[in-house]
Tab-separated table of C-alpha atoms and ligand atoms in Angstrom:
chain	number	residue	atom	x	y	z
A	1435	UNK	CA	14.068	12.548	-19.912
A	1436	UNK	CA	15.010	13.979	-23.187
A	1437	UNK	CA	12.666	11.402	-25.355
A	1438	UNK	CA	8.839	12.192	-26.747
A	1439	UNK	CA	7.344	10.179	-24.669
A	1440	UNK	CA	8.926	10.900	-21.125
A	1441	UNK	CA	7.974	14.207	-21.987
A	1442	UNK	CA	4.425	13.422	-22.354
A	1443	UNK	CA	4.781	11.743	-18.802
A	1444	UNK	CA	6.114	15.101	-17.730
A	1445	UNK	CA	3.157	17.166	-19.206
A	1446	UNK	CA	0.896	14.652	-18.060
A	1447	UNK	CA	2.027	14.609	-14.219
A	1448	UNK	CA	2.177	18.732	-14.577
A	1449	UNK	CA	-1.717	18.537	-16.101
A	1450	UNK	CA	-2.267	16.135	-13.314
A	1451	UNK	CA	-1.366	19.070	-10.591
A	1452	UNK	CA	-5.312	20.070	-9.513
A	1453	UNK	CA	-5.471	16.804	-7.568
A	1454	UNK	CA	-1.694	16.317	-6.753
A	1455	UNK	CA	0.541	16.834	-3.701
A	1456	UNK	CA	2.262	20.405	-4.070
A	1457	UNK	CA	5.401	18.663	-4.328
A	1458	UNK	CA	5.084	17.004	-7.496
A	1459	UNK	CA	6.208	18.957	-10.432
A	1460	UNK	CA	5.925	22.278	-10.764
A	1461	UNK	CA	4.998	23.875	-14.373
A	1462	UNK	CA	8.429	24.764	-15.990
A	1463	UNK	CA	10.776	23.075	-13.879
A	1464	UNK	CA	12.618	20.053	-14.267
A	1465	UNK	CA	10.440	18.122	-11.901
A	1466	UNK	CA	12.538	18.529	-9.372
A	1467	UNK	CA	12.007	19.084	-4.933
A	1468	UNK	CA	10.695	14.868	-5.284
A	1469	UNK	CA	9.874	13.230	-1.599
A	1470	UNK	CA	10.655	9.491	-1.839
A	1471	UNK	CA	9.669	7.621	0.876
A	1472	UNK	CA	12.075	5.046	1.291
A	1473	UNK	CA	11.044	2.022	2.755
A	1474	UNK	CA	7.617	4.012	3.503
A	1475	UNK	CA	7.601	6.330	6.515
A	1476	UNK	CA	10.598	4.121	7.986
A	1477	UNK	CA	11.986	6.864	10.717
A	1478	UNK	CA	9.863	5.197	13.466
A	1479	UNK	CA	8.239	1.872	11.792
A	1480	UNK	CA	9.604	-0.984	10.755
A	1481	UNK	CA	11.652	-0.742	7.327
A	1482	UNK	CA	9.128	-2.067	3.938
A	1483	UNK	CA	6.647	-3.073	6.436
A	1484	UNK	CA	2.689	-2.323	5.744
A	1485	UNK	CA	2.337	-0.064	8.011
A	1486	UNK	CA	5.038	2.196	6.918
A	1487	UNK	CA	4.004	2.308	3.568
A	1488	UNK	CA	0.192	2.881	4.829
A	1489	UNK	CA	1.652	5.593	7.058
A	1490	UNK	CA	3.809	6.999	3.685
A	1491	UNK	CA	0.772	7.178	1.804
A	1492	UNK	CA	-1.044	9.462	4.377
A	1493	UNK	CA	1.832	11.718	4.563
A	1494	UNK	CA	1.807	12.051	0.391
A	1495	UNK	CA	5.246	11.916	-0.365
A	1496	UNK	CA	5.956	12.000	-4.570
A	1497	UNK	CA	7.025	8.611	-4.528
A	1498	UNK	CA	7.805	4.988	-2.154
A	1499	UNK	CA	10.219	3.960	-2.492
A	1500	UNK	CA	10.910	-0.128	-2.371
A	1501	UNK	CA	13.354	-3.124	-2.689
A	1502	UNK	CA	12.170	-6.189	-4.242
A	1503	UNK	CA	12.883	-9.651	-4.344
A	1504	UNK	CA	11.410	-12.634	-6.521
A	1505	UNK	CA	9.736	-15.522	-4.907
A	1506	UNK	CA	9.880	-19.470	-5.587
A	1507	UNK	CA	6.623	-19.147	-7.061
A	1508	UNK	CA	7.563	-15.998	-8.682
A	1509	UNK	CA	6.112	-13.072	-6.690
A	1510	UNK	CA	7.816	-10.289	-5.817
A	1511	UNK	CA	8.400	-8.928	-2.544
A	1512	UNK	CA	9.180	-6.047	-1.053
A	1513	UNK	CA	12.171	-6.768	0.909
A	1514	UNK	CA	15.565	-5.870	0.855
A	1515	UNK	CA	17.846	-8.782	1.399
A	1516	UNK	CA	18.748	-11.534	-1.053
A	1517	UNK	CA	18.059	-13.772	2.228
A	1518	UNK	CA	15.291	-13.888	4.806
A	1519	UNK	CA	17.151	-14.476	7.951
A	1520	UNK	CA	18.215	-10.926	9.475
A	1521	UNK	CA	14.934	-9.497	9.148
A	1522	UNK	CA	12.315	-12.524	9.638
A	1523	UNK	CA	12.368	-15.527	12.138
A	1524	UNK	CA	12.997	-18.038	9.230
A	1525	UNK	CA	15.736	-20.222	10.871
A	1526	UNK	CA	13.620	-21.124	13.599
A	1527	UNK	CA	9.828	-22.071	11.425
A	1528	UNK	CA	12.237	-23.456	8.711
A	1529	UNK	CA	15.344	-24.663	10.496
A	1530	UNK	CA	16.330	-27.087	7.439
A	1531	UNK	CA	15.687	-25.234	3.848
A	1532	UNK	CA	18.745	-22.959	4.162
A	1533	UNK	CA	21.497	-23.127	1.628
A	1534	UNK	CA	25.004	-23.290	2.744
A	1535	UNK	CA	27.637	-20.533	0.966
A	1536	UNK	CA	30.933	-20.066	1.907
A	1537	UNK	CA	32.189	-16.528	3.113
A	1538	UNK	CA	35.608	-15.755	3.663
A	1539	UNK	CA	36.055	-20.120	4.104
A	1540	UNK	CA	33.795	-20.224	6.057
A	1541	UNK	CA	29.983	-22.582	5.697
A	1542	UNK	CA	27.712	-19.960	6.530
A	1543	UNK	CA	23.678	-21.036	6.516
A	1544	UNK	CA	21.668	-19.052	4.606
A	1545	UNK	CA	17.910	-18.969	3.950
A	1546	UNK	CA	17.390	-17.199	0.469
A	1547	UNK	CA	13.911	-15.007	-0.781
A	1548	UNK	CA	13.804	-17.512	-3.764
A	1549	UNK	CA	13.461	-20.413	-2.224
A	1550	UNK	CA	10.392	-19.681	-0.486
A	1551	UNK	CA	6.567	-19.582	-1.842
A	1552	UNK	CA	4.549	-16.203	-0.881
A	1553	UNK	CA	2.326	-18.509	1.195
A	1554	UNK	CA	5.409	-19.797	3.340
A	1555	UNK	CA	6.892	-15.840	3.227
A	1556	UNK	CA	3.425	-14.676	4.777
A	1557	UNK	CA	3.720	-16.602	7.737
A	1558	UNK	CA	6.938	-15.145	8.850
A	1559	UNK	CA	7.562	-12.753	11.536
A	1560	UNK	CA	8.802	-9.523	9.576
A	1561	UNK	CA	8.240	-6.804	12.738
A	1562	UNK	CA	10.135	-8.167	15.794
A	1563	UNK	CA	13.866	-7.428	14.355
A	1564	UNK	CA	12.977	-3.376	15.024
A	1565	UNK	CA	10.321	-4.338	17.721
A	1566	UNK	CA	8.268	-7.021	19.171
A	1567	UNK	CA	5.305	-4.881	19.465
A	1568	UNK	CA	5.545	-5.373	15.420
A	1569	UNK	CA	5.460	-9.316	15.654
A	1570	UNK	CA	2.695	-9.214	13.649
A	1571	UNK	CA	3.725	-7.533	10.531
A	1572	UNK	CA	4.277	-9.774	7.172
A	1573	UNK	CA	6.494	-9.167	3.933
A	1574	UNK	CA	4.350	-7.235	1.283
A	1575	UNK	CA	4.332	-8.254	-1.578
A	1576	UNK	CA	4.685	-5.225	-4.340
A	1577	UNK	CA	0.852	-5.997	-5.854
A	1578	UNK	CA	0.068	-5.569	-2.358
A	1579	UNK	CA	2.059	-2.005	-2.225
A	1580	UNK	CA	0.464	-1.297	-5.859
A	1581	UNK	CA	-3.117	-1.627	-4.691
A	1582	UNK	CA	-2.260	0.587	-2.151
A	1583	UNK	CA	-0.605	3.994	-3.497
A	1584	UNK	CA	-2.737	3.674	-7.121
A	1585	UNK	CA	-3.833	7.066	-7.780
A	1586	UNK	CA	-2.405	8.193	-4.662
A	1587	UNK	CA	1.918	8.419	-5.073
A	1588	UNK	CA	3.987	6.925	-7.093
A	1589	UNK	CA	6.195	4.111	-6.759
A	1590	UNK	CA	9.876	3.908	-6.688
A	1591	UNK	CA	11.296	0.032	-7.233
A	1592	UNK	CA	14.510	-0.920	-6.828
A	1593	UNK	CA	15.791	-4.194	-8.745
A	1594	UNK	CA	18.141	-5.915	-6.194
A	1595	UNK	CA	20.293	-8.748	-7.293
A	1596	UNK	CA	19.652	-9.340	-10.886
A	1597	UNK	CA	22.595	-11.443	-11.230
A	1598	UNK	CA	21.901	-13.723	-9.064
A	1599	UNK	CA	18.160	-14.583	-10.665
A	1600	UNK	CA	19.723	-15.157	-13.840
A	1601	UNK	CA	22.297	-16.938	-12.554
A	1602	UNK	CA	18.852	-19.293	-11.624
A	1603	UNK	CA	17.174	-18.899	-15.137
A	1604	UNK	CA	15.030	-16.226	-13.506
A	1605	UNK	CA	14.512	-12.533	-15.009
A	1606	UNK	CA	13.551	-9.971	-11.986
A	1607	UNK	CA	13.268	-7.088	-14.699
A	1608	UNK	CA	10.683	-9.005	-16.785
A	1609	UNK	CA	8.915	-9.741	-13.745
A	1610	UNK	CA	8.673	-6.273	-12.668
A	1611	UNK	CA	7.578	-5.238	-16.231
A	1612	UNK	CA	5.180	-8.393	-16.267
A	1613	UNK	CA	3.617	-6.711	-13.233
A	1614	UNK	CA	3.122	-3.259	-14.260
A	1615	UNK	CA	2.044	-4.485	-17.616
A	1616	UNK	CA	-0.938	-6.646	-15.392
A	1617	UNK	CA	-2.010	-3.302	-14.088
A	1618	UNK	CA	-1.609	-1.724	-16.703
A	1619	UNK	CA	1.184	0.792	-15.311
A	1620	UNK	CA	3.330	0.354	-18.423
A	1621	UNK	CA	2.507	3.427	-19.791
A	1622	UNK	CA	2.128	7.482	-19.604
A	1623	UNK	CA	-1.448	7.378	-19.468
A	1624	UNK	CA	-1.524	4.185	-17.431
A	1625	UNK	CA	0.985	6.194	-14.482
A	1626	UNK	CA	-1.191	9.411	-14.341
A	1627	UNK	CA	-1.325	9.786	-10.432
A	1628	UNK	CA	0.798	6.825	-9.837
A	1629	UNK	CA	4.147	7.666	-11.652
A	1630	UNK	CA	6.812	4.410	-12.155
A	1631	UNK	CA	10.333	5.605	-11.516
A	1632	UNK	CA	12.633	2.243	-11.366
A	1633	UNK	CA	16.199	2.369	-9.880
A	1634	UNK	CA	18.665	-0.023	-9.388
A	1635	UNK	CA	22.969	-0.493	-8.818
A	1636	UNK	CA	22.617	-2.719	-11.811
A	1637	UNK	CA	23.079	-1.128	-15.370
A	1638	UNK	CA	21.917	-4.457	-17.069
A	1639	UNK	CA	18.946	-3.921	-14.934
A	1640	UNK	CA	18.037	-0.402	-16.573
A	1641	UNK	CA	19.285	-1.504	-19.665
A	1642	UNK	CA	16.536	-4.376	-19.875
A	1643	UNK	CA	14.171	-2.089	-18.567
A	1644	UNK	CA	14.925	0.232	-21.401
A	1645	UNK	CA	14.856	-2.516	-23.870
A	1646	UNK	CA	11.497	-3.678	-22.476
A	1647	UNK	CA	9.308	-1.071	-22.107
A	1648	UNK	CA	11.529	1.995	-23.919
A	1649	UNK	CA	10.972	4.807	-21.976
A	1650	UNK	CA	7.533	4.362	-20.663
A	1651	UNK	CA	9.442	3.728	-16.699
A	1652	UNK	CA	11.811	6.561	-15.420
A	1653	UNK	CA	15.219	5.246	-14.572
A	1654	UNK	CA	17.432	6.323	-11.840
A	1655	UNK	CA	21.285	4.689	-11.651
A	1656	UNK	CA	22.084	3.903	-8.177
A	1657	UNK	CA	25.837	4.885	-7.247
A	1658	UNK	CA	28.114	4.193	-4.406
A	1659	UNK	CA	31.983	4.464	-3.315
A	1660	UNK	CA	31.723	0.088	-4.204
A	1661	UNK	CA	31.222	-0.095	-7.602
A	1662	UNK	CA	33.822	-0.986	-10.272
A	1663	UNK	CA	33.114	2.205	-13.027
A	1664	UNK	CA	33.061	5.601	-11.937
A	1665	UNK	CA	29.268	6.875	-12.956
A	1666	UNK	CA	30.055	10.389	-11.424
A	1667	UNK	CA	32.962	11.124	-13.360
A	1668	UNK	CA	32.047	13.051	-16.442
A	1669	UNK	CA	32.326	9.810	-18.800
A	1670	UNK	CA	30.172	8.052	-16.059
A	1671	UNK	CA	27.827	10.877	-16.780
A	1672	UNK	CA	27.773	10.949	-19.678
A	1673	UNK	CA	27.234	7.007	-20.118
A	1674	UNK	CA	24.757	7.035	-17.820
A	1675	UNK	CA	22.503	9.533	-19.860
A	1676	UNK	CA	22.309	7.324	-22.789
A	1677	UNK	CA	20.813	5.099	-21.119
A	1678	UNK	CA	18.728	6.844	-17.716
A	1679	UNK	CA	17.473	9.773	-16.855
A	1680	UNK	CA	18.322	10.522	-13.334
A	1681	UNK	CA	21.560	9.197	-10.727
A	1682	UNK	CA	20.907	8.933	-7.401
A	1683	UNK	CA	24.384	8.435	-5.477
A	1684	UNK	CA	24.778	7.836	-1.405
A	1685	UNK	CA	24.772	11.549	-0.316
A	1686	UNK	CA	28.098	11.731	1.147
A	1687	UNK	CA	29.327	11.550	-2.490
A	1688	UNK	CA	27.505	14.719	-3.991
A	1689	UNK	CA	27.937	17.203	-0.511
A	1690	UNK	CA	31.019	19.641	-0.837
A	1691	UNK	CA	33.470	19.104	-1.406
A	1692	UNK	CA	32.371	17.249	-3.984
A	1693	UNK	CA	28.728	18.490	-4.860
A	1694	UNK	CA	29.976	20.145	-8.613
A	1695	UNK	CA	28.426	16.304	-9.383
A	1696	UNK	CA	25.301	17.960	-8.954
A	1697	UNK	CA	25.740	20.815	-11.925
A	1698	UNK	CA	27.826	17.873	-13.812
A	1699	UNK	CA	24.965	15.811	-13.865
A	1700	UNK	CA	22.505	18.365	-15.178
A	1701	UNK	CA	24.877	19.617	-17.577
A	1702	UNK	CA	23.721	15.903	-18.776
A	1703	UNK	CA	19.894	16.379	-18.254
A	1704	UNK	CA	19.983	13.794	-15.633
A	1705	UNK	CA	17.969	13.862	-12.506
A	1706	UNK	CA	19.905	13.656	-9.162
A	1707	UNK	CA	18.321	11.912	-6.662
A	1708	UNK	CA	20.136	11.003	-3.676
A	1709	UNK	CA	19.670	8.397	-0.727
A	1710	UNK	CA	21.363	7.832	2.851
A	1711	UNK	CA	21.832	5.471	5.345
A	1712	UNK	CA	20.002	7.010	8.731
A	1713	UNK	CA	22.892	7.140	10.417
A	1714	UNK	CA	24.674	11.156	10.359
A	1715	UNK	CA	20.744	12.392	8.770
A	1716	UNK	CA	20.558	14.798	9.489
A	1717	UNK	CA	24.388	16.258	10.502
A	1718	UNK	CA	24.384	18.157	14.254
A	1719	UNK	CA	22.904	21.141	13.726
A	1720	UNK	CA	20.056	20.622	11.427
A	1721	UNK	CA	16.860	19.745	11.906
A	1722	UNK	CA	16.047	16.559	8.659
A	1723	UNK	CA	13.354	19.338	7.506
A	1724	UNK	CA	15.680	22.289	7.547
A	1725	UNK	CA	18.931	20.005	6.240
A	1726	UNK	CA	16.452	18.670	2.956
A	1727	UNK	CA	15.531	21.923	2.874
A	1728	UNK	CA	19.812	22.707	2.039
A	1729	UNK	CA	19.838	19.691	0.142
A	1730	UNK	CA	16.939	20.758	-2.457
A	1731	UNK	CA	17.517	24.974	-2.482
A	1732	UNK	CA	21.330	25.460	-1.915
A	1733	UNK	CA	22.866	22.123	-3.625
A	1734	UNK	CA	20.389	21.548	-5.999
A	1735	UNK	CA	19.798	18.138	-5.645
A	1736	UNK	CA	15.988	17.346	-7.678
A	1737	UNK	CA	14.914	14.303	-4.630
A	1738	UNK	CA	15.580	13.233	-1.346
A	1739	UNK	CA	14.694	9.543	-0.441
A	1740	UNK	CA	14.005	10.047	2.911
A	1741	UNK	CA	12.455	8.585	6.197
A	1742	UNK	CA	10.337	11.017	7.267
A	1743	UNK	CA	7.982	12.392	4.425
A	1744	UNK	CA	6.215	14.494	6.892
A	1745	UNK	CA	9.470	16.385	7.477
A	1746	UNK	CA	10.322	17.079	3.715
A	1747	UNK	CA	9.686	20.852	2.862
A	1748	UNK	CA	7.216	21.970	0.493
B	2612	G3P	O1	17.484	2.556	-3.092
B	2612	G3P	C1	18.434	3.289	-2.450
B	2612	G3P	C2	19.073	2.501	-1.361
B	2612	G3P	O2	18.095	1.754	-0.704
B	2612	G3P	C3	20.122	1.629	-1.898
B	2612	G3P	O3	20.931	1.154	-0.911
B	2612	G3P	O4	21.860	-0.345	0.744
B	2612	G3P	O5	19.455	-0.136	0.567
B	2612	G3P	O6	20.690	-1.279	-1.192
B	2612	G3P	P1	20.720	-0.215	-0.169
B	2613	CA	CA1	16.502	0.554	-2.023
């Protein structure tokens, strides 16, 4: 946030405000009151499904927001899980290519993302675990969810699981590069009207991202009450600047009696972002337009990855 060139990304997304939304940045502020669609409009769709992201789009949110996962053949997915089997009906069209991990001493079956092809992932039902009327629906993959916000929002990818790709030779974050390099979204010119903002739990993750591409993506640090270092302490902070430009803890972290995070983090020039499980969103009382509307005015807090883009208040 504080380099040249993500400066330049900011002036150019603030030149770019003719033909944006009204939410994007406005001129002299620190690009904050972002919509992130996470999963696409997932309040009343299916979760990273097509049709949530198509519906997203339409409702012109800043960003959407995505997981992704890395194929056998090297594609990546938007999907969530390390695994296929909660979300898709992979145990029953291929009952025998699970792996079996232990848990708690226990064998427990498990089909994972990676050993799959696209072309086997595509013909998987990815609709009927929030409703059968959405049998139909199919993974996406992200070139998929690329061709469709270009020039329209921006995109918000989350590296899942980097650990585990290496542990198989594989690099997620040079894939993900490798892909916006292909069209050509590697750079401030290149993101004018579809802004890159990557985010992930993993510091490695950002790190190689950084390393990569220096700071031609945005890059948000994920934080939750789970991990091992303490990122919203004032060291954490402070760490995390040198290498990020935004956080984006679980809410229930940076709401009083806790939300000095939010000034501690600026006091850092770092974004703060925030995301939420649905669960609680919004608290009794509120309406989700009138509690984001808290979230961004009274605490402060520069984006909201939400569910319901149409609700977030311009
Ligand atoms: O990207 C923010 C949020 O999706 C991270 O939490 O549980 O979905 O990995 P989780
Ligand atoms: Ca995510």
């Amino acid at each position: 946030m504080k380099s040249p060139n993500s400066l330049a990304l900011i002036a150019l997304l603030a030149g770019s405000l003719l033909i944006a939304p009204p939410s994007l940045a406005q001129p002299g502020d620190r690009y904050h009151r972002v919509s992130i669609a996470h999963g696409g409009a997932s309040q009343h769709l299916p979760f990273s499904s097509l049709t949530a992201f198509k519906a997203a789009v339409e409702m012109r949110p800043d960003y959407i927001e995505t997981d992704v996962q890395l194929t056998k053949d090297g594609v990546l997915i938007c999907f969530h899980d390390l695994a296929l089997e909660n979300r898709t009906n992979v145990a029953a069209l291929y009952p025998d290519r699970f792996t079996e991990v232990e848990i708690a001493g226990e064998l427990v079956k498990t089909w994972y993302v990676n050993d799959f092809t696209l072309a086997e992932i595509k013909t998987l039902d990815f609709g009927s675990w929030f409703d059968p009327r959405y049998s139909d629906e199919r993974i996406v993959s992200f070139q998929e969810l690329i061709d469709l916000s270009r020039g329209k929002v921006g995109l918000y990818p989350e590296t899942k699981d980097p650990d585990f790709y290496r542990a198989r030779g594989l690099d997620i974050d040079l894939a993900l590069h490798q892909l916006f390099v292909r069209n050509q979204l590697d750079t401030a010119e290149g993101q004018v009207g579809t802004p890159i903002v990557i985010q992930s739990f993993h510091e490695s993750s950002l790190q190689r991202l950084r390393d990569l591409n220096g700071d031609n993506y945005a890059l948000i640090q994920l934080v939750w009450e789970g991990q091992d270092y303490d990122y919203l302490s004032d060291a954490g902070l402070r760490h995390i600047a040198t290498y990020a430009d935004g956080v984006a803890p679980i809410l229930r972290m940076v709401i009083p009696p806790n939300a000095d995070r939010i000034a501690a983090a600026h006091a850092n020039d770092l974004w703060v972002h925030i995301w939420h499980a649905e669960a609680g969103f919004p608290p009794i009382g509120y309406s989700s337009k009138s509690y984001m509307t808290y979230l961004l005015d009274v605490l402060k807090i520069d984006g909201l990855m939400n569910h319901e883009p149409d609700q977030f208040p311009l």
